[in-house]
XYZ file of C-alpha atoms in Angstrom:
641
model
C -209.668 -39.519 -126.947
C -206.204 -37.994 -127.465
C -203.140 -40.013 -126.610
C -200.666 -38.236 -124.309
C -196.945 -38.911 -123.899
C -195.205 -37.584 -120.839
C -193.653 -38.567 -117.520
C -194.038 -42.292 -116.701
C -196.131 -42.845 -119.839
C -193.187 -41.730 -122.004
C -190.780 -44.065 -120.201
C -193.189 -46.983 -120.630
C -193.585 -46.262 -124.334
C -189.807 -46.158 -124.808
C -189.404 -49.513 -122.973
C -192.030 -51.159 -125.198
C -190.468 -49.827 -128.383
C -187.050 -51.147 -127.484
C -183.489 -49.751 -127.485
C -183.304 -49.169 -131.221
C -185.874 -46.406 -130.890
C -184.243 -44.773 -127.865
C -180.917 -44.577 -129.680
C -182.356 -43.204 -132.901
C -181.187 -39.720 -133.819
C -183.980 -37.326 -134.770
C -182.976 -34.102 -136.422
C -184.133 -30.767 -135.062
C -187.173 -29.149 -136.724
C -186.397 -27.107 -139.823
C -186.600 -23.354 -139.143
C -189.776 -21.700 -140.371
C -189.733 -18.434 -142.313
C -187.268 -15.611 -141.637
C -185.243 -15.778 -138.428
C -183.817 -13.328 -135.879
C -180.152 -12.379 -135.833
C -178.076 -12.858 -132.680
C -178.367 -9.141 -131.744
C -182.124 -9.314 -132.225
C -182.373 -12.324 -129.928
C -180.331 -10.558 -127.245
C -182.382 -7.370 -127.627
C -185.688 -9.247 -127.352
C -184.655 -10.707 -124.002
C -184.380 -7.205 -122.522
C -188.202 -6.982 -122.337
C -188.344 -3.323 -121.236
C -186.020 -0.351 -121.096
C -186.113 3.421 -120.793
C -186.146 6.425 -123.107
C -184.696 9.624 -121.636
C -185.744 12.843 -123.397
C -183.555 15.693 -122.129
C -182.418 18.813 -123.994
C -183.167 22.544 -124.343
C -186.878 21.683 -124.604
C -186.818 20.811 -120.905
C -186.096 24.483 -120.231
C -188.350 26.062 -122.902
C -191.441 23.997 -122.061
C -191.633 22.705 -125.640
C -191.886 19.261 -127.188
C -189.988 20.142 -130.360
C -187.376 22.888 -130.252
C -187.311 25.219 -133.239
C -183.523 25.330 -133.481
C -183.175 28.949 -132.321
C -182.654 28.141 -128.622
C -179.709 29.737 -126.849
C -177.292 27.049 -125.616
C -177.037 28.892 -122.297
C -180.583 27.930 -121.402
C -179.482 24.341 -120.827
C -178.258 24.357 -117.241
C -179.413 21.472 -115.006
C -177.734 22.611 -111.783
C -178.415 19.364 -109.865
C -177.909 16.855 -112.678
C -177.263 13.337 -111.405
C -177.030 10.523 -113.948
C -176.818 7.962 -111.162
C -180.153 9.134 -109.720
C -181.781 8.874 -113.152
C -180.393 5.405 -113.819
C -181.255 4.101 -110.334
C -184.844 5.369 -110.721
C -185.081 3.502 -114.022
C -183.582 0.340 -112.551
C -186.120 0.413 -109.732
C -188.812 -0.173 -112.348
C -187.010 -3.268 -113.622
C -185.944 -1.527 -116.837
C -182.842 -3.081 -118.391
C -181.478 -0.280 -120.554
C -181.528 3.448 -121.318
C -181.729 5.247 -124.675
C -180.698 8.901 -124.472
C -181.818 11.663 -126.848
C -178.278 12.757 -127.607
C -179.651 15.238 -130.162
C -183.315 16.040 -130.732
C -184.810 17.993 -133.661
C -183.561 21.290 -132.232
C -180.014 20.218 -133.105
C -178.510 20.782 -129.617
C -175.924 18.070 -128.935
C -175.449 16.768 -125.382
C -171.796 15.938 -126.036
C -168.799 18.061 -127.125
C -169.179 17.218 -130.803
C -166.776 18.518 -133.407
C -169.535 18.810 -135.994
C -171.483 21.848 -134.737
C -171.138 24.775 -132.340
C -174.681 24.118 -131.116
C -173.605 21.770 -128.349
C -173.073 21.405 -124.625
C -169.693 23.187 -124.577
C -171.644 26.452 -124.994
C -173.809 25.638 -121.987
C -173.022 26.960 -118.458
C -173.385 23.393 -117.190
C -169.969 22.446 -115.788
C -168.639 25.660 -117.337
C -168.847 24.147 -120.805
C -166.529 21.264 -119.844
C -169.192 18.586 -119.426
C -170.168 15.592 -121.536
C -173.681 14.458 -120.668
C -173.625 11.453 -122.984
C -170.542 10.175 -121.153
C -172.169 10.660 -117.756
C -175.208 8.658 -118.837
C -173.096 5.918 -120.434
C -170.880 5.654 -117.368
C -173.865 5.543 -114.995
C -175.456 2.759 -117.048
C -172.242 0.737 -116.984
C -171.805 1.311 -113.253
C -175.317 0.134 -112.441
C -175.397 -2.746 -114.882
C -177.894 -1.683 -117.523
C -177.345 -1.226 -121.254
C -176.899 2.096 -123.048
C -178.435 3.223 -126.338
C -178.487 6.396 -128.439
C -181.097 8.503 -130.182
C -179.775 10.919 -132.813
C -182.423 12.903 -134.659
C -181.884 12.838 -138.433
C -183.666 16.204 -138.591
C -181.722 19.242 -137.399
C -183.625 22.525 -137.297
C -180.465 24.438 -136.393
C -177.895 23.249 -138.901
C -177.319 25.522 -141.897
C -176.339 22.541 -144.066
C -179.601 20.674 -143.534
C -181.099 19.695 -146.882
C -177.709 19.306 -148.559
C -175.434 16.279 -148.809
C -173.015 18.034 -146.473
C -175.503 17.587 -143.646
C -175.750 13.843 -144.346
C -171.973 13.723 -143.882
C -172.351 15.686 -140.628
C -175.115 13.365 -139.390
C -172.967 10.288 -140.009
C -169.983 11.973 -138.346
C -172.128 12.660 -135.259
C -173.268 9.055 -135.206
C -169.657 7.899 -135.489
C -168.711 9.975 -132.443
C -171.552 8.426 -130.431
C -170.783 4.889 -131.548
C -167.037 5.009 -130.944
C -166.547 7.104 -127.789
C -169.008 5.734 -125.264
C -168.642 1.968 -125.200
C -171.124 -0.711 -126.311
C -174.511 0.444 -127.545
C -177.494 -1.920 -127.586
C -179.842 0.152 -129.800
C -179.623 3.037 -132.276
C -182.910 4.940 -132.518
C -183.863 6.777 -135.740
C -186.805 9.187 -135.705
C -189.134 9.445 -138.695
C -189.669 13.219 -138.286
C -187.635 14.824 -141.071
C -187.764 18.149 -142.862
C -189.860 21.261 -142.341
C -189.534 24.730 -140.925
C -186.708 25.689 -138.613
C -183.938 28.142 -137.829
C -181.337 26.748 -140.174
C -178.068 28.581 -139.599
C -180.005 31.520 -138.206
C -182.448 31.723 -141.111
C -186.133 31.053 -140.441
C -187.260 28.999 -143.384
C -188.699 25.673 -144.488
C -186.408 22.980 -145.852
C -187.997 20.084 -147.666
C -186.203 16.833 -148.398
C -186.976 13.611 -150.219
C -187.299 11.274 -147.246
C -187.006 8.256 -149.513
C -183.531 9.116 -150.785
C -181.963 12.005 -148.831
C -180.189 10.056 -146.073
C -179.368 6.965 -148.166
C -180.452 4.895 -145.186
C -178.986 1.524 -146.337
C -175.525 3.121 -146.388
C -176.104 4.902 -143.053
C -177.192 1.639 -141.406
C -174.227 -0.197 -142.924
C -171.795 2.274 -141.369
C -173.535 1.975 -138.001
C -173.276 -1.839 -138.121
C -169.550 -1.598 -138.774
C -169.119 0.520 -135.638
C -171.531 -1.382 -133.360
C -172.185 -4.874 -134.843
C -174.111 -6.008 -131.765
C -176.514 -3.074 -131.742
C -179.989 -3.160 -133.298
C -181.132 -0.276 -135.492
C -184.666 0.972 -134.916
C -186.995 3.051 -137.094
C -190.479 2.668 -138.526
C -188.857 0.500 -141.207
C -186.215 -1.192 -139.047
C -183.983 -2.656 -140.299
C -183.744 -4.621 -137.018
C -186.579 -3.239 -134.885
C -189.732 -1.468 -136.049
C -191.778 1.297 -134.467
C -195.125 -0.174 -133.427
C -196.922 2.680 -135.185
C -198.333 4.546 -132.196
C -196.991 6.311 -129.108
C -199.924 5.378 -126.888
C -198.079 2.433 -125.332
C -200.123 -0.427 -126.809
C -199.234 -2.860 -129.568
C -201.667 -4.677 -131.815
C -203.050 -8.127 -131.076
C -201.707 -10.125 -132.772
C -198.333 -8.445 -133.135
C -196.167 -10.545 -135.442
C -192.379 -10.384 -135.218
C -192.143 -10.531 -139.011
C -192.908 -7.481 -141.111
C -192.922 -6.161 -144.653
C -192.753 -2.335 -144.614
C -194.724 -0.642 -147.394
C -193.970 2.867 -148.648
C -196.775 5.409 -148.474
C -196.458 6.127 -152.180
C -197.010 3.686 -155.014
C -193.858 1.717 -155.962
C -191.755 3.648 -153.420
C -189.330 1.840 -151.113
C -190.355 2.423 -147.525
C -188.063 4.651 -145.454
C -188.194 6.354 -142.051
C -191.034 8.861 -142.095
C -192.373 7.552 -145.432
C -194.182 4.308 -144.674
C -197.671 3.039 -143.972
C -196.733 3.040 -140.301
C -200.150 1.807 -139.140
C -199.190 -1.652 -140.451
C -196.496 -1.835 -137.790
C -199.189 -2.196 -135.136
C -199.801 -5.830 -136.096
C -196.821 -6.644 -138.289
C -197.060 -9.054 -141.198
C -197.717 -12.752 -140.851
C -194.958 -14.399 -142.909
C -193.364 -11.003 -143.532
C -190.169 -10.665 -145.536
C -188.046 -9.516 -142.567
C -187.683 -10.482 -138.933
C -188.460 -7.052 -137.540
C -190.170 -7.223 -134.131
C -191.935 -4.163 -132.722
C -190.877 -1.786 -129.993
C -193.776 -0.168 -128.102
C -192.770 3.324 -127.005
C -194.664 5.739 -124.750
C -194.003 8.237 -121.994
C -194.714 8.127 -118.282
C -196.178 11.622 -118.810
C -198.371 12.971 -121.614
C -195.357 14.686 -123.213
C -191.915 13.391 -124.046
C -190.089 16.202 -122.210
C -190.642 17.293 -118.614
C -193.346 19.915 -118.049
C -194.261 20.960 -114.524
C -197.912 21.268 -115.610
C -197.947 17.486 -116.118
C -196.918 16.603 -112.557
C -200.499 15.537 -111.885
C -200.667 13.344 -114.981
C -197.894 10.853 -114.303
C -198.942 7.292 -115.135
C -199.602 5.184 -112.059
C -198.002 1.786 -111.373
C -201.269 0.173 -112.489
C -201.203 2.198 -115.717
C -197.657 0.984 -116.394
C -198.674 -2.616 -115.681
C -201.458 -2.331 -118.290
C -198.937 -1.033 -120.808
C -196.589 -3.875 -119.882
C -199.196 -6.518 -120.722
C -200.073 -4.703 -123.975
C -196.443 -4.552 -125.114
C -194.177 -7.187 -123.575
C -197.274 -9.365 -123.260
C -197.794 -9.200 -127.020
C -194.211 -10.102 -127.928
C -192.812 -6.558 -128.293
C -190.393 -4.727 -126.051
C -191.582 -1.817 -123.918
C -189.754 1.514 -124.228
C -190.870 3.774 -121.366
C -189.847 7.437 -121.532
C -188.710 8.970 -118.222
C -187.889 12.679 -118.742
C -185.624 14.457 -116.188
C -186.833 17.812 -114.872
C -184.985 21.132 -115.016
C -182.828 20.107 -112.073
C -181.517 17.174 -114.087
C -183.285 14.616 -111.885
C -186.202 12.236 -112.290
C -189.046 14.030 -110.510
C -190.138 12.538 -107.179
C -193.617 11.749 -108.556
C -192.142 9.720 -111.386
C -189.704 8.016 -109.038
C -192.542 6.779 -106.842
C -194.516 5.463 -109.827
C -191.468 3.696 -111.279
C -190.684 1.993 -107.976
C -194.321 1.010 -107.535
C -194.370 -0.591 -110.973
C -191.068 -2.385 -110.325
C -192.441 -3.768 -107.054
C -195.525 -5.098 -108.879
C -193.376 -6.857 -111.482
C -191.152 -8.413 -108.783
C -194.177 -9.589 -106.832
C -195.844 -11.044 -109.932
C -192.808 -13.079 -110.971
C -191.852 -14.135 -107.453
C -193.635 -17.517 -107.691
C -194.161 -19.627 -110.798
C -197.138 -21.801 -109.925
C -196.318 -24.192 -112.772
C -193.126 -25.267 -110.986
C -193.229 -28.914 -109.937
C -195.959 -29.850 -112.396
C -195.911 -32.989 -114.528
C -196.612 -32.543 -118.214
C -198.419 -34.664 -120.769
C -198.202 -33.981 -124.502
C -200.400 -35.143 -127.370
C -197.275 -35.688 -129.497
C -193.509 -35.563 -128.980
C -190.921 -35.392 -131.722
C -188.926 -38.322 -130.270
C -187.627 -39.734 -127.023
C -184.771 -37.249 -127.183
C -184.859 -34.945 -124.133
C -184.253 -32.019 -126.494
C -187.942 -32.168 -127.491
C -189.508 -33.321 -124.204
C -192.730 -31.785 -122.953
C -191.074 -31.031 -119.593
C -188.858 -28.454 -121.307
C -191.678 -25.908 -121.069
C -191.090 -25.766 -117.298
C -187.348 -24.993 -117.188
C -187.681 -21.208 -117.662
C -185.367 -21.330 -120.699
C -186.854 -19.637 -123.788
C -184.806 -21.756 -126.164
C -185.384 -25.309 -124.890
C -188.741 -26.532 -126.095
C -191.408 -29.128 -126.495
C -191.244 -30.231 -130.124
C -193.674 -32.246 -132.203
C -193.067 -34.410 -135.240
C -192.824 -32.840 -138.682
C -196.289 -32.188 -140.004
C -197.849 -32.147 -136.519
C -198.706 -28.445 -136.388
C -201.445 -28.684 -133.734
C -201.473 -30.343 -130.354
C -201.912 -29.870 -126.647
C -200.163 -30.006 -123.310
C -201.737 -30.789 -119.965
C -199.999 -29.504 -116.830
C -200.877 -31.496 -113.715
C -199.955 -28.945 -111.073
C -198.278 -29.827 -107.782
C -201.506 -29.300 -105.856
C -204.245 -26.688 -106.239
C -202.890 -23.307 -107.370
C -204.365 -19.816 -107.719
C -203.147 -17.497 -110.504
C -204.342 -14.961 -113.102
C -201.422 -14.742 -115.569
C -200.239 -17.379 -118.054
C -196.978 -16.952 -119.952
C -196.314 -18.776 -123.233
C -193.168 -18.610 -125.328
C -191.907 -20.017 -128.592
C -188.289 -20.751 -129.455
C -187.934 -17.824 -131.858
C -184.567 -19.112 -133.078
C -186.675 -21.524 -135.125
C -189.086 -18.824 -136.345
C -192.587 -17.780 -135.365
C -194.523 -20.990 -135.996
C -197.755 -20.852 -133.955
C -200.846 -19.076 -135.251
C -203.751 -19.806 -132.871
C -203.837 -21.057 -129.276
C -206.224 -21.551 -126.359
C -205.818 -22.009 -122.615
C -208.210 -24.204 -120.598
C -208.493 -24.805 -116.854
C -210.011 -27.779 -115.055
C -213.093 -26.623 -113.153
C -216.103 -28.550 -111.854
C -214.732 -31.787 -113.329
C -214.500 -30.409 -116.845
C -212.328 -28.196 -119.036
C -213.285 -24.528 -119.207
C -211.773 -22.334 -121.911
C -210.141 -19.365 -120.184
C -208.583 -17.498 -123.124
C -207.773 -17.941 -126.784
C -205.859 -15.841 -129.275
C -203.457 -15.535 -132.185
C -199.633 -15.455 -132.172
C -197.188 -16.257 -129.368
C -193.619 -15.410 -130.440
C -190.992 -14.597 -127.846
C -193.505 -13.867 -125.104
C -197.244 -14.013 -124.730
C -198.721 -12.891 -121.398
C -202.345 -13.869 -120.949
C -204.073 -12.005 -118.130
C -207.315 -13.453 -116.833
C -210.085 -11.119 -115.677
C -210.489 -13.373 -112.649
C -208.311 -15.355 -110.301
C -208.272 -19.018 -111.287
C -207.940 -21.859 -108.766
C -207.246 -25.266 -110.282
C -204.912 -28.256 -110.290
C -204.765 -28.708 -114.089
C -204.107 -26.382 -117.056
C -204.320 -27.276 -120.727
C -202.561 -25.446 -123.577
C -203.998 -26.105 -127.022
C -202.209 -25.117 -130.232
C -205.130 -25.034 -132.610
C -203.377 -23.743 -135.741
C -199.715 -23.672 -136.755
C -197.574 -23.069 -139.809
C -195.002 -25.714 -138.843
C -194.383 -28.296 -136.148
C -194.719 -26.941 -132.615
C -191.667 -25.566 -130.749
C -193.203 -24.278 -127.521
C -190.528 -23.305 -125.000
C -192.372 -22.020 -121.952
C -195.566 -22.389 -119.946
C -195.603 -20.473 -116.656
C -198.301 -19.361 -114.216
C -198.173 -16.200 -112.092
C -200.333 -14.002 -109.913
C -200.505 -10.296 -110.691
C -201.303 -8.388 -107.489
C -204.121 -5.901 -107.315
C -202.954 -2.310 -107.120
C -204.713 0.888 -106.198
C -205.330 3.556 -108.791
C -203.641 6.802 -107.732
C -205.659 9.975 -108.108
C -204.420 12.372 -110.810
C -204.929 16.097 -111.100
C -206.753 17.305 -114.198
C -206.800 20.644 -115.928
C -209.208 22.991 -114.182
C -211.603 24.000 -116.931
C -214.657 26.051 -116.067
C -218.204 24.887 -116.715
C -219.061 25.438 -120.386
C -222.823 25.187 -120.287
C -223.277 28.904 -120.915
C -220.543 29.283 -123.514
C -221.480 30.168 -127.069
C -219.719 29.951 -130.400
C -220.139 32.425 -133.238
C -221.154 29.476 -135.399
C -223.422 26.623 -134.332
C -221.243 24.134 -136.224
C -218.641 24.619 -133.476
C -220.935 23.999 -130.515
C -219.789 20.400 -130.052
C -216.193 21.541 -129.697
C -216.972 23.494 -126.553
C -219.489 21.164 -124.901
C -217.091 18.221 -124.663
C -219.073 15.920 -126.932
C -216.367 14.325 -129.057
C -218.915 12.175 -130.902
C -220.308 15.287 -132.612
C -217.055 17.196 -132.814
C -216.014 19.652 -135.493
C -214.711 17.927 -138.605
C -214.661 19.735 -141.928
C -212.202 20.383 -144.707
C -209.900 23.344 -144.309
C -211.450 25.379 -147.138
C -214.943 25.034 -145.668
C -213.669 25.915 -142.228
C -212.048 29.083 -143.563
C -215.257 30.107 -145.330
C -217.329 29.623 -142.173
C -214.730 31.055 -139.793
C -212.103 33.090 -141.652
C -210.686 34.335 -138.335
C -210.855 30.957 -136.672
C -213.225 29.593 -134.036
C -214.496 32.314 -131.676
C -215.933 31.412 -128.256
C -217.964 33.775 -126.063
C -217.674 32.680 -122.422
C -220.497 35.106 -121.512
C -218.462 36.823 -118.796
C -214.765 37.659 -118.210
C -212.647 34.782 -116.891
C -209.072 34.602 -115.675
C -207.102 31.961 -117.552
C -203.570 30.588 -117.554
C -203.846 28.577 -120.755
C -205.934 26.637 -123.256
C -206.499 23.013 -124.176
C -207.127 21.435 -127.590
C -208.289 17.832 -127.935
C -207.804 16.581 -131.506
C -209.728 13.948 -133.387
C -207.545 10.890 -133.791
C -208.650 9.842 -137.279
C -208.171 13.075 -139.271
C -208.033 16.818 -138.930
C -204.984 17.132 -136.688
C -204.124 20.798 -136.183
C -200.350 21.113 -135.870
C -199.940 24.913 -136.033
C -202.151 27.499 -134.414
C -202.726 31.006 -133.059
C -204.703 31.835 -129.886
C -206.225 35.291 -129.349
C -208.265 36.836 -126.523
C -210.638 39.809 -126.463
C -212.647 41.760 -123.913
C -215.280 42.938 -126.371
C -215.167 40.477 -129.280
C -213.843 43.186 -131.600
C -210.301 44.030 -130.531
C -208.098 40.955 -130.363
C -204.734 40.359 -128.670
C -202.464 37.525 -129.826
C -201.590 35.403 -126.779
C -199.709 32.489 -128.331
C -198.545 31.166 -131.677
C -196.975 27.772 -131.932
C -197.026 24.157 -133.079
C -198.359 20.926 -131.641
C -195.218 18.947 -132.386
C -195.498 15.182 -132.661
C -199.292 15.310 -132.677
C -199.428 12.882 -135.600
C -197.765 10.103 -133.618
C -199.261 11.115 -130.290
C -202.744 12.661 -130.852
C -203.500 13.417 -127.216
C -204.884 16.534 -125.522
C -202.613 19.497 -126.194
C -202.019 22.176 -123.556
C -201.168 25.782 -124.445
C -199.678 27.621 -121.440
C -199.553 31.412 -121.339
C -196.587 33.407 -120.068
C -198.863 35.152 -117.554
C -202.565 34.964 -116.617
C -205.028 36.815 -118.861
C -208.601 37.919 -118.108
C -210.968 38.078 -121.074
C -214.502 37.219 -122.163
C -213.685 35.914 -125.647
C -211.003 33.658 -127.082
C -210.240 32.683 -130.638
C -208.565 29.475 -131.848
C -207.148 29.824 -135.357
C -205.769 26.670 -137.056
C -202.894 27.715 -139.306
C -202.075 24.284 -140.689
C -203.514 20.781 -140.459
C -201.921 17.480 -141.346
C -203.267 15.889 -144.553
C -205.516 12.851 -144.162
C -205.018 9.546 -145.975
C -207.171 10.771 -148.859
C -204.791 13.732 -149.307
C -207.331 16.298 -148.165
C -206.860 18.690 -145.262
C -209.484 18.653 -142.539
C -209.873 20.603 -139.337
C -210.752 18.316 -136.439
C -211.647 19.681 -132.980
C -213.095 17.363 -130.377
C -212.638 19.815 -127.524
C -211.398 23.361 -126.991
C -211.353 25.223 -123.690
C -209.502 27.364 -121.193
C -207.446 26.400 -118.160
C -207.921 28.396 -114.950
């Protein structure tokens, strides 16, 4: 039987051992592994905050602007930064990161570095500064402000030269010196490609490993904002989790060793084995916790066609448990509409989510419990088992050196009902715990409720059922160093209703035919037998692309393309229609921007409805797979009525 020390038992043990023991000074545990900096500790405590994507794309219905957009198109006639910030605060979000410049190069502030900026917009007669309005609204309402500045600029004539690197750093200096404290600086990994550079349509390639000289860029940023964390898929302070679906890996370690996607290359933004960021690296070389980013809508910018696809409060709660609950932060994108406001649908979902979070944390059912520990570092209160109940993430229960496993028993103040358990480590001493388990006392015996790997700053364990008990046991079954567990809390997550969402209206496909039987799966909705072949084979079979005969003329307003997530992502395309299958009319040519990071269903909207019997989907370019080959992958293709 295990011996427990805690409460009256601890006092009795101290009395028996005498005063010499009670007065003995026991040093704090030695830190384990790499440790967080002060800015990283402060950032981690924010839990969740907002991304705001807002630029010319909001008015062109694109995800990535090409760089040829007229500045005059940006004109949010009802813009209200206070409304946007208050909507975000209602969700419990603690900060806001603004896309001050996206890949299109349009700057939301009156920069001195380019003419492609807000002074050429009719908004406020060219006298406005949107970055300032956002920063001021954040300060007024008590949340933190951060900046996103795309390294890629599809408008700037200097892009690809060292002059542009100077321009980029000058833009960053303006943002980091003119708008007050910044909590995070966000660096995108998308760099280089085709654009409208200085009015010339061309492709500009760069060496992503060396072009920006990232160590020097980050050094200059730190000088200007020493308390800010810098984020990219290689940090240096915060890493991209490796997906934009809103879920982190399990486990998701706070330590990480980025690896370049070429042999012997030093990892850099856009050139890294980013999939490794999903779980991080146990005992990694850097303290580089993950940020889990995703959007409340399918796209990053506002599109009216997505009004029926806004994530529900329950959706957001699931993302919360899969991000904050795995020790990462949650970065939720909330894109303003063309008015310059958070759409009413999004506002309702944000408030609903915020209400759920408030309700869940309203009562900690562990409050008032007594705690017994299998081992305590000493009689010093600094290491007492009761410290796990004080809601302070940096006071902790500590065990003796070499005691890397152990358990706590919480004798609750009466019978309690809950379905969420929160565990925390004191991360100032490193990430020490590997494996854990949670047991509850039921039917006069211990029942294992959950077990897993990694705790870190925050581990939220959600039970599939409500638990009613008067005792809970936390077992640390594997550790790399002595235990420094800072928090055990019990909560009840309320049940919420799933809101109905509108889907694309796609006609029945049972009678549709393809010119080639290899493509049949792509029009019958069976993703398990979808089209997947290398580009050269695809071109031999279908030199004009995939042709679908709908058997009779149909009126359509657009098309949908569902990619395969493993390989074969089509990122550039043409769509044609025909009445007779012989004479074709080009309806749309474009790109599925960001499909690599966010391989979700893509929607192609037409300028006006078209009636036709045939349509043709022609992949112009596909992203290379890990083996270097180019595949075409089509899980689903169809029309939207």
